[in-house]
Every structure is written in structure tokens, then in C-alpha cells.
Amino acid sequence: MTIEEAEVESVLTAKQISEKYGSDVAPIYKSIFGELNPESSEILALKSLIGDLDSPIVVEFGVGTGRVLIPLAEALAPDTSPRLVGIDGSSDLLDIARAASERLPIELIESDISAIDLDVPHALGVTSLVFCVCGTISMLPDRESQLRSLHNAAALLTETGLLVIETHSPELIRQALGQGGGSTYVPYPPSNRGLVSFHDIDGDRWTVKEVWIDGDEITRMSESSLLTTVDDLTALAAQAGLEVVETWGSLSGGEYSLDASPMYALVLRRRSKQDSGRP
């Protein structure tokens, strides 16, 4: 990244970052990330949490194309399905989600999850589950934006509601790429498709410039992530009045290992007034 690019990056809002990322990746998102189905392990893990919750409202922060929320809706029985709300800052990604979910009970909202005045179409404190997965929390521009997003999620939750945050494990990223970054190539079937990535790590900032090759077609894109450790996220969550219930090795569940888990997921809940020491 050049000095000029770094300066531009530093002043982009979370909404602008979402719009830029969405416009870059929307045409090829499905090709790169694939699809989940109602029986995918990630969906079953979320479904198991919903089964124990006391409110018929579920919200996804960073819904994107609906890759997670749509199969979750399909996995829930129609007579017991909660109200599903997806929020994202990218109009391009939301257009894809709307087209794919028009027959499902999903409400999609274009907004910045870190906005001080985040507006959702129901009262605060009535949501049973909020989830923010696939590294969305790390794509916010700074720790302050991450903290505001956690505050927003906490404000939505019932007293027994849960928040699930999934993102990359910085330790494994640095181990795989080296302290300063590197380059990778991931082939995709058929043989003439693949993703070339150039990684730069500067402190906690992980910048990736990518070239998607599909036969004779080439698509360029870039993204920037704020490397966020379990300890980082736990500390921010505490500032937002949240505490860790479980730490998973990924959204699918399983045990987290500092040396072996490329992703991790924290399951959080609001601290009670007694636990937090507040009057």
C-alpha cells in the first residue's frame, strides 16, 4: 500500500468501506466463498442457539449476500421461525440477498453496523440472537468502530440473548504469511480459475490486494482488516457490557486452539447488573 492509499484508507467510514468492498466483490462473491445450505455445520450451530432463546427476533450484522442468513431461514421450521433481520452497508451485496430471499421471512436493511444512531425496526432489548461472522468485525476501520458495533449489538439483546462474533485468528495469519505478509494462490475448479492474493501486515492492519482469474476474465479487488485477537475482542466486549460465554474454533463450533484455529468465534451475553458492579 502506498502512502496515498493508506491516507485514503484511514479516513474511509465503515459504510464507505462496505460499499467499496461490495462493489468489488459482488459479481464474484458466490464463486469465491461458495454457498451454505440448511445442513451446513455453521447453520446447525446457529440453529442450536436459537432453540434455547426467548425472543422471536434474530439479527445479522454484515449480512452481505445472505450467505448465512438465507440458509438459516430455510433451516427453521415455518411455524417456529423467528423474525430475521439482516443489516449491511453494501447496496450491491444487499441486492443479491434480496433477489435470493424474496420468498423468505427476512428483512434487509442498508446501514452501518457501527453507526452511533443505528436504526432497526423494533425496540431495543428484544432480540434473542445477534451474529456478526466471516470476519465482518475486523473489516471495520478502527477499534472505536468495533466498540460501537458491540454496543449496538448489546443494546438489541434481551437479558438472556446471545451475540456471536466470528473473525480471523491473527496468530495463524502471521504464522502463515510471516510478520510482514506475503502472497498466496488458491486454485478453484475448474483448472482455469484461481485467486491470487498479495498480503501486507503493518502492525494490526492486514491489507489484501487480490486478483480473481476466471479463464480470460480478471477481477481486481482489495480489502483491509484490523487483526483482532481473542483478548482484543474480549476486552472490547467488556467495555460494551458483554461477557464471554464460550469460545469456539469457528462458527461451526468446536474447540478453539491458538496454534491451530484459522478462525474463532466468541459467544457473548450481556453482563447482569450484579456481575458488572453497576447500581
PDB file of C-alpha atoms in Angstrom:
ATOM      1  CA  MET A   1       0.000   0.000   0.000  1.00  0.00           C
ATOM      2  CA  THR A   2       1.312   3.443  -0.934  1.00  0.00           C
ATOM      3  CA  ILE A   3       1.269   6.401   1.473  1.00  0.00           C
ATOM      4  CA  GLU A   4      -1.555   7.962  -0.542  1.00  0.00           C
ATOM      5  CA  GLU A   5      -3.623   4.769  -0.395  1.00  0.00           C
ATOM      6  CA  ALA A   6      -3.020   4.447   3.343  1.00  0.00           C
ATOM      7  CA  GLU A   7      -4.205   8.015   3.906  1.00  0.00           C
ATOM      8  CA  VAL A   8      -7.398   7.388   1.917  1.00  0.00           C
ATOM      9  CA  GLU A   9      -7.959   4.110   3.763  1.00  0.00           C
ATOM     10  CA  SER A  10      -7.604   5.793   7.142  1.00  0.00           C
ATOM     11  CA  VAL A  11     -10.407   8.297   6.509  1.00  0.00           C
ATOM     12  CA  LEU A  12     -12.968   5.925   4.996  1.00  0.00           C
ATOM     13  CA  THR A  13     -16.040   5.336   7.142  1.00  0.00           C
ATOM     14  CA  ALA A  14     -17.327   1.846   7.828  1.00  0.00           C
ATOM     15  CA  LYS A  15     -20.178   2.489   5.363  1.00  0.00           C
ATOM     16  CA  GLN A  16     -17.768   3.576   2.625  1.00  0.00           C
ATOM     17  CA  ILE A  17     -15.608   0.502   3.237  1.00  0.00           C
ATOM     18  CA  SER A  18     -18.712  -1.706   2.909  1.00  0.00           C
ATOM     19  CA  GLU A  19     -19.759  -0.019  -0.324  1.00  0.00           C
ATOM     20  CA  LYS A  20     -16.309  -0.321  -1.882  1.00  0.00           C
ATOM     21  CA  TYR A  21     -15.854  -3.945  -0.846  1.00  0.00           C
ATOM     22  CA  GLY A  22     -19.362  -4.824  -2.015  1.00  0.00           C
ATOM     23  CA  SER A  23     -18.961  -3.240  -5.437  1.00  0.00           C
ATOM     24  CA  ASP A  24     -15.643  -5.048  -5.929  1.00  0.00           C
ATOM     25  CA  VAL A  25     -16.715  -8.494  -4.805  1.00  0.00           C
ATOM     26  CA  ALA A  26     -20.449  -8.701  -5.590  1.00  0.00           C
ATOM     27  CA  PRO A  27     -20.107 -10.211  -9.103  1.00  0.00           C
ATOM     28  CA  ILE A  28     -17.775 -12.974  -7.887  1.00  0.00           C
ATOM     29  CA  TYR A  29     -18.753 -13.408  -4.226  1.00  0.00           C
ATOM     30  CA  LYS A  30     -20.517 -16.724  -4.755  1.00  0.00           C
ATOM     31  CA  SER A  31     -17.633 -18.078  -6.846  1.00  0.00           C
ATOM     32  CA  ILE A  32     -15.043 -17.288  -4.154  1.00  0.00           C
ATOM     33  CA  PHE A  33     -16.919 -18.088  -0.957  1.00  0.00           C
ATOM     34  CA  GLY A  34     -19.296 -20.790  -2.134  1.00  0.00           C
ATOM     35  CA  GLU A  35     -22.673 -21.436  -0.561  1.00  0.00           C
ATOM     36  CA  LEU A  36     -24.005 -22.832   2.687  1.00  0.00           C
ATOM     37  CA  ASN A  37     -27.102 -24.984   2.949  1.00  0.00           C
ATOM     38  CA  PRO A  38     -29.519 -25.666   5.823  1.00  0.00           C
ATOM     39  CA  GLU A  39     -27.451 -28.702   6.863  1.00  0.00           C
ATOM     40  CA  SER A  40     -24.092 -26.895   6.909  1.00  0.00           C
ATOM     41  CA  SER A  41     -22.326 -27.091  10.254  1.00  0.00           C
ATOM     42  CA  GLU A  42     -22.329 -23.297  10.601  1.00  0.00           C
ATOM     43  CA  ILE A  43     -26.100 -23.167  10.165  1.00  0.00           C
ATOM     44  CA  LEU A  44     -26.717 -26.021  12.574  1.00  0.00           C
ATOM     45  CA  ALA A  45     -24.592 -24.284  15.222  1.00  0.00           C
ATOM     46  CA  LEU A  46     -26.643 -21.076  14.958  1.00  0.00           C
ATOM     47  CA  LYS A  47     -29.893 -23.032  14.841  1.00  0.00           C
ATOM     48  CA  SER A  48     -28.959 -24.787  18.084  1.00  0.00           C
ATOM     49  CA  LEU A  49     -28.548 -21.410  19.809  1.00  0.00           C
ATOM     50  CA  ILE A  50     -31.887 -20.157  18.532  1.00  0.00           C
ATOM     51  CA  GLY A  51     -33.600 -23.203  20.002  1.00  0.00           C
ATOM     52  CA  ASP A  52     -32.803 -22.026  23.516  1.00  0.00           C
ATOM     53  CA  LEU A  53     -33.692 -18.356  23.114  1.00  0.00           C
ATOM     54  CA  ASP A  54     -36.679 -16.434  24.439  1.00  0.00           C
ATOM     55  CA  SER A  55     -37.450 -13.949  21.669  1.00  0.00           C
ATOM     56  CA  PRO A  56     -38.529 -14.456  18.036  1.00  0.00           C
ATOM     57  CA  ILE A  57     -36.034 -11.946  16.594  1.00  0.00           C
ATOM     58  CA  VAL A  58     -32.605 -12.726  15.105  1.00  0.00           C
ATOM     59  CA  VAL A  59     -30.332 -10.059  13.583  1.00  0.00           C
ATOM     60  CA  GLU A  60     -27.212 -10.476  11.434  1.00  0.00           C
ATOM     61  CA  PHE A  61     -24.672  -7.650  11.354  1.00  0.00           C
ATOM     62  CA  GLY A  62     -22.929  -7.730   7.953  1.00  0.00           C
ATOM     63  CA  VAL A  63     -25.447  -9.936   6.155  1.00  0.00           C
ATOM     64  CA  GLY A  64     -23.789  -9.420   2.740  1.00  0.00           C
ATOM     65  CA  THR A  65     -25.392 -11.644   0.108  1.00  0.00           C
ATOM     66  CA  GLY A  66     -27.317 -13.603   2.732  1.00  0.00           C
ATOM     67  CA  ARG A  67     -24.854 -16.496   2.583  1.00  0.00           C
ATOM     68  CA  VAL A  68     -25.576 -17.343   6.235  1.00  0.00           C
ATOM     69  CA  LEU A  69     -28.975 -15.790   6.976  1.00  0.00           C
ATOM     70  CA  ILE A  70     -30.784 -17.323   3.997  1.00  0.00           C
ATOM     71  CA  PRO A  71     -29.915 -20.984   4.724  1.00  0.00           C
ATOM     72  CA  LEU A  72     -30.617 -20.281   8.400  1.00  0.00           C
ATOM     73  CA  ALA A  73     -34.116 -19.158   7.425  1.00  0.00           C
ATOM     74  CA  GLU A  74     -34.509 -22.303   5.328  1.00  0.00           C
ATOM     75  CA  ALA A  75     -33.332 -24.467   8.235  1.00  0.00           C
ATOM     76  CA  LEU A  76     -36.004 -23.156  10.598  1.00  0.00           C
ATOM     77  CA  ALA A  77     -39.482 -24.629  10.516  1.00  0.00           C
ATOM     78  CA  PRO A  78     -42.029 -22.142   9.126  1.00  0.00           C
ATOM     79  CA  ASP A  79     -44.241 -22.337  12.206  1.00  0.00           C
ATOM     80  CA  THR A  80     -41.384 -21.627  14.623  1.00  0.00           C
ATOM     81  CA  SER A  81     -39.203 -19.316  12.519  1.00  0.00           C
ATOM     82  CA  PRO A  82     -38.097 -16.125  14.283  1.00  0.00           C
ATOM     83  CA  ARG A  83     -38.168 -12.739  12.643  1.00  0.00           C
ATOM     84  CA  LEU A  84     -34.905 -12.462  10.708  1.00  0.00           C
ATOM     85  CA  VAL A  85     -33.218  -9.108  10.067  1.00  0.00           C
ATOM     86  CA  GLY A  86     -30.033  -8.578   8.062  1.00  0.00           C
ATOM     87  CA  ILE A  87     -28.025  -5.332   8.129  1.00  0.00           C
ATOM     88  CA  ASP A  88     -25.224  -4.401   5.737  1.00  0.00           C
ATOM     89  CA  GLY A  89     -23.541  -1.289   4.403  1.00  0.00           C
ATOM     90  CA  SER A  90     -23.228  -2.517   0.793  1.00  0.00           C
ATOM     91  CA  SER A  91     -26.162  -1.883  -1.521  1.00  0.00           C
ATOM     92  CA  ASP A  92     -24.641  -4.207  -4.139  1.00  0.00           C
ATOM     93  CA  LEU A  93     -24.455  -7.167  -1.761  1.00  0.00           C
ATOM     94  CA  LEU A  94     -27.935  -6.450  -0.404  1.00  0.00           C
ATOM     95  CA  ASP A  95     -29.359  -6.503  -3.943  1.00  0.00           C
ATOM     96  CA  ILE A  96     -28.091 -10.068  -4.282  1.00  0.00           C
ATOM     97  CA  ALA A  97     -29.538 -11.006  -0.897  1.00  0.00           C
ATOM     98  CA  ARG A  98     -32.942  -9.525  -1.756  1.00  0.00           C
ATOM     99  CA  ALA A  99     -33.160 -11.436  -5.005  1.00  0.00           C
ATOM    100  CA  ALA A 100     -32.292 -14.700  -3.257  1.00  0.00           C
ATOM    101  CA  SER A 101     -34.595 -14.244  -0.248  1.00  0.00           C
ATOM    102  CA  GLU A 102     -37.768 -12.726  -1.681  1.00  0.00           C
ATOM    103  CA  ARG A 103     -39.898 -15.694  -0.541  1.00  0.00           C
ATOM    104  CA  LEU A 104     -38.350 -15.923   2.929  1.00  0.00           C
ATOM    105  CA  PRO A 105     -39.235 -14.028   6.147  1.00  0.00           C
ATOM    106  CA  ILE A 106     -36.122 -11.866   6.011  1.00  0.00           C
ATOM    107  CA  GLU A 107     -35.965  -8.096   6.333  1.00  0.00           C
ATOM    108  CA  LEU A 108     -32.854  -6.436   4.867  1.00  0.00           C
ATOM    109  CA  ILE A 109     -31.609  -3.010   5.936  1.00  0.00           C
ATOM    110  CA  GLU A 110     -28.846  -0.883   4.451  1.00  0.00           C
ATOM    111  CA  SER A 111     -26.962   0.723   7.325  1.00  0.00           C
ATOM    112  CA  ASP A 112     -23.620   0.979   9.099  1.00  0.00           C
ATOM    113  CA  ILE A 113     -23.483  -1.504  11.994  1.00  0.00           C
ATOM    114  CA  SER A 114     -21.087   0.820  13.827  1.00  0.00           C
ATOM    115  CA  ALA A 115     -23.284   3.920  13.480  1.00  0.00           C
ATOM    116  CA  ILE A 116     -23.978   5.826  16.676  1.00  0.00           C
ATOM    117  CA  ASP A 117     -27.624   6.129  15.605  1.00  0.00           C
ATOM    118  CA  LEU A 118     -28.080   2.607  14.172  1.00  0.00           C
ATOM    119  CA  ASP A 119     -31.786   2.280  13.428  1.00  0.00           C
ATOM    120  CA  VAL A 120     -33.530  -1.084  13.437  1.00  0.00           C
ATOM    121  CA  PRO A 121     -37.283  -1.518  13.001  1.00  0.00           C
ATOM    122  CA  HIS A 122     -38.067  -2.741  16.509  1.00  0.00           C
ATOM    123  CA  ALA A 123     -37.460  -1.734  20.106  1.00  0.00           C
ATOM    124  CA  LEU A 124     -34.153  -2.286  21.844  1.00  0.00           C
ATOM    125  CA  GLY A 125     -33.683  -5.197  24.192  1.00  0.00           C
ATOM    126  CA  VAL A 126     -35.930  -7.654  22.349  1.00  0.00           C
ATOM    127  CA  THR A 127     -33.518  -9.591  20.126  1.00  0.00           C
ATOM    128  CA  SER A 128     -32.613 -13.138  21.110  1.00  0.00           C
ATOM    129  CA  LEU A 129     -29.590 -13.572  18.838  1.00  0.00           C
ATOM    130  CA  VAL A 130     -27.259 -11.200  17.004  1.00  0.00           C
ATOM    131  CA  PHE A 131     -24.453 -12.633  14.922  1.00  0.00           C
ATOM    132  CA  CYS A 132     -21.597 -10.974  13.039  1.00  0.00           C
ATOM    133  CA  VAL A 133     -19.490 -13.538  11.207  1.00  0.00           C
ATOM    134  CA  CYS A 134     -16.997 -14.155   8.392  1.00  0.00           C
ATOM    135  CA  GLY A 135     -14.581 -11.508   9.689  1.00  0.00           C
ATOM    136  CA  THR A 136     -17.025  -8.592   9.401  1.00  0.00           C
ATOM    137  CA  ILE A 137     -15.983  -7.133  12.767  1.00  0.00           C
ATOM    138  CA  SER A 138     -12.366  -6.975  11.558  1.00  0.00           C
ATOM    139  CA  MET A 139     -13.288  -5.052   8.397  1.00  0.00           C
ATOM    140  CA  LEU A 140     -14.365  -2.047  10.453  1.00  0.00           C
ATOM    141  CA  PRO A 141     -11.848   0.811  10.242  1.00  0.00           C
ATOM    142  CA  ASP A 142     -10.752   1.073  13.889  1.00  0.00           C
ATOM    143  CA  ARG A 143     -11.262  -0.157  17.448  1.00  0.00           C
ATOM    144  CA  GLU A 144     -13.769   2.628  18.121  1.00  0.00           C
ATOM    145  CA  SER A 145     -15.980   1.343  15.282  1.00  0.00           C
ATOM    146  CA  GLN A 146     -15.689  -2.186  16.620  1.00  0.00           C
ATOM    147  CA  LEU A 147     -16.692  -0.992  20.082  1.00  0.00           C
ATOM    148  CA  ARG A 148     -19.710   0.920  18.740  1.00  0.00           C
ATOM    149  CA  SER A 149     -20.846  -2.182  16.863  1.00  0.00           C
ATOM    150  CA  LEU A 150     -20.621  -4.239  20.049  1.00  0.00           C
ATOM    151  CA  HIS A 151     -22.577  -1.552  21.928  1.00  0.00           C
ATOM    152  CA  ASN A 152     -25.227  -1.631  19.189  1.00  0.00           C
ATOM    153  CA  ALA A 153     -25.483  -5.411  19.370  1.00  0.00           C
ATOM    154  CA  ALA A 154     -25.655  -5.390  23.177  1.00  0.00           C
ATOM    155  CA  ALA A 155     -28.452  -2.808  23.109  1.00  0.00           C
ATOM    156  CA  LEU A 156     -30.581  -5.096  20.927  1.00  0.00           C
ATOM    157  CA  LEU A 157     -30.266  -8.180  23.121  1.00  0.00           C
ATOM    158  CA  THR A 158     -32.714  -9.455  25.690  1.00  0.00           C
ATOM    159  CA  GLU A 159     -31.315 -10.213  29.137  1.00  0.00           C
ATOM    160  CA  THR A 160     -30.673 -13.807  28.043  1.00  0.00           C
ATOM    161  CA  GLY A 161     -29.870 -13.052  24.401  1.00  0.00           C
ATOM    162  CA  LEU A 162     -26.609 -14.040  22.749  1.00  0.00           C
ATOM    163  CA  LEU A 163     -24.128 -12.348  20.412  1.00  0.00           C
ATOM    164  CA  VAL A 164     -21.859 -14.455  18.185  1.00  0.00           C
ATOM    165  CA  ILE A 165     -18.781 -12.811  16.660  1.00  0.00           C
ATOM    166  CA  GLU A 166     -16.531 -14.754  14.272  1.00  0.00           C
ATOM    167  CA  THR A 167     -13.282 -13.463  12.795  1.00  0.00           C
ATOM    168  CA  HIS A 168      -9.757 -14.461  11.799  1.00  0.00           C
ATOM    169  CA  SER A 169      -7.148 -15.630  14.271  1.00  0.00           C
ATOM    170  CA  PRO A 170      -4.237 -13.131  13.958  1.00  0.00           C
ATOM    171  CA  GLU A 171      -1.760 -15.662  15.318  1.00  0.00           C
ATOM    172  CA  LEU A 172      -2.445 -18.069  12.452  1.00  0.00           C
ATOM    173  CA  ILE A 173      -2.467 -15.261   9.886  1.00  0.00           C
ATOM    174  CA  ARG A 174       1.010 -14.125  10.965  1.00  0.00           C
ATOM    175  CA  GLN A 175       2.231 -17.706  11.159  1.00  0.00           C
ATOM    176  CA  ALA A 176       1.031 -18.482   7.635  1.00  0.00           C
ATOM    177  CA  LEU A 177       2.134 -15.243   5.978  1.00  0.00           C
ATOM    178  CA  GLY A 178       5.029 -14.034   8.083  1.00  0.00           C
ATOM    179  CA  GLN A 179       5.076 -10.866  10.161  1.00  0.00           C
ATOM    180  CA  GLY A 180       5.106  -8.550   7.135  1.00  0.00           C
ATOM    181  CA  GLY A 181       2.817 -10.502   4.814  1.00  0.00           C
ATOM    182  CA  GLY A 182       3.407 -12.409   1.589  1.00  0.00           C
ATOM    183  CA  SER A 183       1.478 -13.803  -1.363  1.00  0.00           C
ATOM    184  CA  THR A 184      -0.819 -16.778  -1.838  1.00  0.00           C
ATOM    185  CA  TYR A 185      -2.575 -18.567  -4.674  1.00  0.00           C
ATOM    186  CA  VAL A 186      -5.735 -20.610  -4.185  1.00  0.00           C
ATOM    187  CA  PRO A 187      -6.903 -22.710  -7.165  1.00  0.00           C
ATOM    188  CA  TYR A 188     -10.622 -23.191  -7.792  1.00  0.00           C
ATOM    189  CA  PRO A 189     -12.186 -25.825 -10.039  1.00  0.00           C
ATOM    190  CA  PRO A 190     -12.172 -25.961 -12.985  1.00  0.00           C
ATOM    191  CA  SER A 191      -8.484 -25.667 -13.700  1.00  0.00           C
ATOM    192  CA  ASN A 192      -8.611 -22.155 -15.220  1.00  0.00           C
ATOM    193  CA  ARG A 193      -9.851 -20.364 -12.077  1.00  0.00           C
ATOM    194  CA  GLY A 194      -7.989 -19.118  -9.041  1.00  0.00           C
ATOM    195  CA  LEU A 195      -7.407 -16.315  -6.547  1.00  0.00           C
ATOM    196  CA  VAL A 196      -4.030 -14.564  -6.294  1.00  0.00           C
ATOM    197  CA  SER A 197      -3.605 -12.533  -3.101  1.00  0.00           C
ATOM    198  CA  PHE A 198      -0.893 -10.110  -2.022  1.00  0.00           C
ATOM    199  CA  HIS A 199      -0.828  -9.595   1.747  1.00  0.00           C
ATOM    200  CA  ASP A 200       0.675  -6.734   3.723  1.00  0.00           C
ATOM    201  CA  ILE A 201       0.722  -6.730   7.530  1.00  0.00           C
ATOM    202  CA  ASP A 202       1.606  -3.459   9.239  1.00  0.00           C
ATOM    203  CA  GLY A 203       1.037  -3.688  12.972  1.00  0.00           C
ATOM    204  CA  ASP A 204      -2.579  -4.789  13.406  1.00  0.00           C
ATOM    205  CA  ARG A 205      -3.573  -3.769   9.862  1.00  0.00           C
ATOM    206  CA  TRP A 206      -3.851  -6.619   7.328  1.00  0.00           C
ATOM    207  CA  THR A 207      -4.305  -5.386   3.765  1.00  0.00           C
ATOM    208  CA  VAL A 208      -5.037  -7.775   0.908  1.00  0.00           C
ATOM    209  CA  LYS A 209      -4.991  -6.945  -2.785  1.00  0.00           C
ATOM    210  CA  GLU A 210      -6.474  -9.744  -4.871  1.00  0.00           C
ATOM    211  CA  VAL A 211      -6.819 -10.823  -8.479  1.00  0.00           C
ATOM    212  CA  TRP A 212      -9.600 -13.268  -9.331  1.00  0.00           C
ATOM    213  CA  ILE A 213      -8.870 -15.183 -12.548  1.00  0.00           C
ATOM    214  CA  ASP A 214     -11.710 -16.971 -14.322  1.00  0.00           C
ATOM    215  CA  GLY A 215     -10.465 -18.058 -17.728  1.00  0.00           C
ATOM    216  CA  ASP A 216      -9.838 -14.867 -19.670  1.00  0.00           C
ATOM    217  CA  GLU A 217     -11.703 -12.673 -17.164  1.00  0.00           C
ATOM    218  CA  ILE A 218      -9.787 -10.873 -14.408  1.00  0.00           C
ATOM    219  CA  THR A 219     -11.331  -9.059 -11.446  1.00  0.00           C
ATOM    220  CA  ARG A 220      -9.270  -6.917  -9.072  1.00  0.00           C
ATOM    221  CA  MET A 221     -10.314  -6.111  -5.517  1.00  0.00           C
ATOM    222  CA  SER A 222      -8.865  -5.147  -2.166  1.00  0.00           C
ATOM    223  CA  GLU A 223      -9.816  -5.311   1.481  1.00  0.00           C
ATOM    224  CA  SER A 224      -8.349  -4.220   4.772  1.00  0.00           C
ATOM    225  CA  SER A 225      -8.821  -5.978   8.105  1.00  0.00           C
ATOM    226  CA  LEU A 226      -7.980  -4.956  11.630  1.00  0.00           C
ATOM    227  CA  LEU A 227      -6.351  -8.039  13.148  1.00  0.00           C
ATOM    228  CA  THR A 228      -8.322  -8.740  16.314  1.00  0.00           C
ATOM    229  CA  THR A 229      -7.227 -11.324  18.860  1.00  0.00           C
ATOM    230  CA  VAL A 230      -9.485 -13.151  21.298  1.00  0.00           C
ATOM    231  CA  ASP A 231      -8.102 -10.906  24.039  1.00  0.00           C
ATOM    232  CA  ASP A 232      -8.746  -7.765  21.945  1.00  0.00           C
ATOM    233  CA  LEU A 233     -12.340  -8.740  21.284  1.00  0.00           C
ATOM    234  CA  THR A 234     -12.958  -9.876  24.855  1.00  0.00           C
ATOM    235  CA  ALA A 235     -11.716  -6.513  26.183  1.00  0.00           C
ATOM    236  CA  LEU A 236     -13.874  -4.536  23.732  1.00  0.00           C
ATOM    237  CA  ALA A 237     -16.875  -6.685  24.607  1.00  0.00           C
ATOM    238  CA  ALA A 238     -16.354  -5.965  28.292  1.00  0.00           C
ATOM    239  CA  GLN A 239     -16.427  -2.234  27.538  1.00  0.00           C
ATOM    240  CA  ALA A 240     -19.763  -2.802  25.802  1.00  0.00           C
ATOM    241  CA  GLY A 241     -21.177  -4.601  28.849  1.00  0.00           C
ATOM    242  CA  LEU A 242     -20.744  -8.096  27.426  1.00  0.00           C
ATOM    243  CA  GLU A 243     -19.095 -11.227  28.766  1.00  0.00           C
ATOM    244  CA  VAL A 244     -17.830 -14.372  27.043  1.00  0.00           C
ATOM    245  CA  VAL A 245     -19.970 -17.487  27.368  1.00  0.00           C
ATOM    246  CA  GLU A 246     -17.963 -19.742  25.042  1.00  0.00           C
ATOM    247  CA  THR A 247     -15.020 -19.558  22.638  1.00  0.00           C
ATOM    248  CA  TRP A 248     -15.377 -21.704  19.512  1.00  0.00           C
ATOM    249  CA  GLY A 249     -12.781 -22.737  16.945  1.00  0.00           C
ATOM    250  CA  SER A 250     -15.065 -21.321  14.226  1.00  0.00           C
ATOM    251  CA  LEU A 251     -18.713 -20.556  13.582  1.00  0.00           C
ATOM    252  CA  SER A 252     -19.232 -24.324  13.314  1.00  0.00           C
ATOM    253  CA  GLY A 253     -18.311 -24.713  16.978  1.00  0.00           C
ATOM    254  CA  GLY A 254     -15.551 -26.929  18.260  1.00  0.00           C
ATOM    255  CA  GLU A 255     -12.615 -26.184  20.494  1.00  0.00           C
ATOM    256  CA  TYR A 256     -10.507 -23.099  19.874  1.00  0.00           C
ATOM    257  CA  SER A 257      -6.738 -23.544  19.633  1.00  0.00           C
ATOM    258  CA  LEU A 258      -4.403 -20.559  19.498  1.00  0.00           C
ATOM    259  CA  ASP A 259      -1.979 -22.525  17.308  1.00  0.00           C
ATOM    260  CA  ALA A 260      -4.430 -24.374  15.081  1.00  0.00           C
ATOM    261  CA  SER A 261      -7.650 -22.381  14.549  1.00  0.00           C
ATOM    262  CA  PRO A 262      -7.633 -20.056  11.489  1.00  0.00           C
ATOM    263  CA  MET A 263     -10.874 -18.516  12.759  1.00  0.00           C
ATOM    264  CA  TYR A 264     -12.504 -18.174  16.145  1.00  0.00           C
ATOM    265  CA  ALA A 265     -15.963 -17.285  17.388  1.00  0.00           C
ATOM    266  CA  LEU A 266     -16.960 -15.734  20.696  1.00  0.00           C
ATOM    267  CA  VAL A 267     -20.420 -16.363  22.103  1.00  0.00           C
ATOM    268  CA  LEU A 268     -21.284 -13.394  24.327  1.00  0.00           C
ATOM    269  CA  ARG A 269     -24.118 -12.211  26.524  1.00  0.00           C
ATOM    270  CA  ARG A 270     -24.947  -9.029  28.390  1.00  0.00           C
ATOM    271  CA  ARG A 271     -23.479  -8.854  31.870  1.00  0.00           C
ATOM    272  CA  SER A 272     -26.072  -8.627  34.595  1.00  0.00           C
ATOM    273  CA  LYS A 273     -26.051  -5.504  36.759  1.00  0.00           C
ATOM    274  CA  GLN A 274     -24.880  -7.653  39.638  1.00  0.00           C
ATOM    275  CA  ASP A 275     -21.983  -9.079  37.613  1.00  0.00           C
ATOM    276  CA  SER A 276     -20.937  -5.688  36.257  1.00  0.00           C
ATOM    277  CA  GLY A 277     -20.987  -3.978  39.614  1.00  0.00           C
ATOM    278  CA  ARG A 278     -23.347  -1.265  38.381  1.00  0.00           C
ATOM    279  CA  PRO A 279     -26.127   0.039  40.643  1.00  0.00           C
TER     280      PRO A 279
END
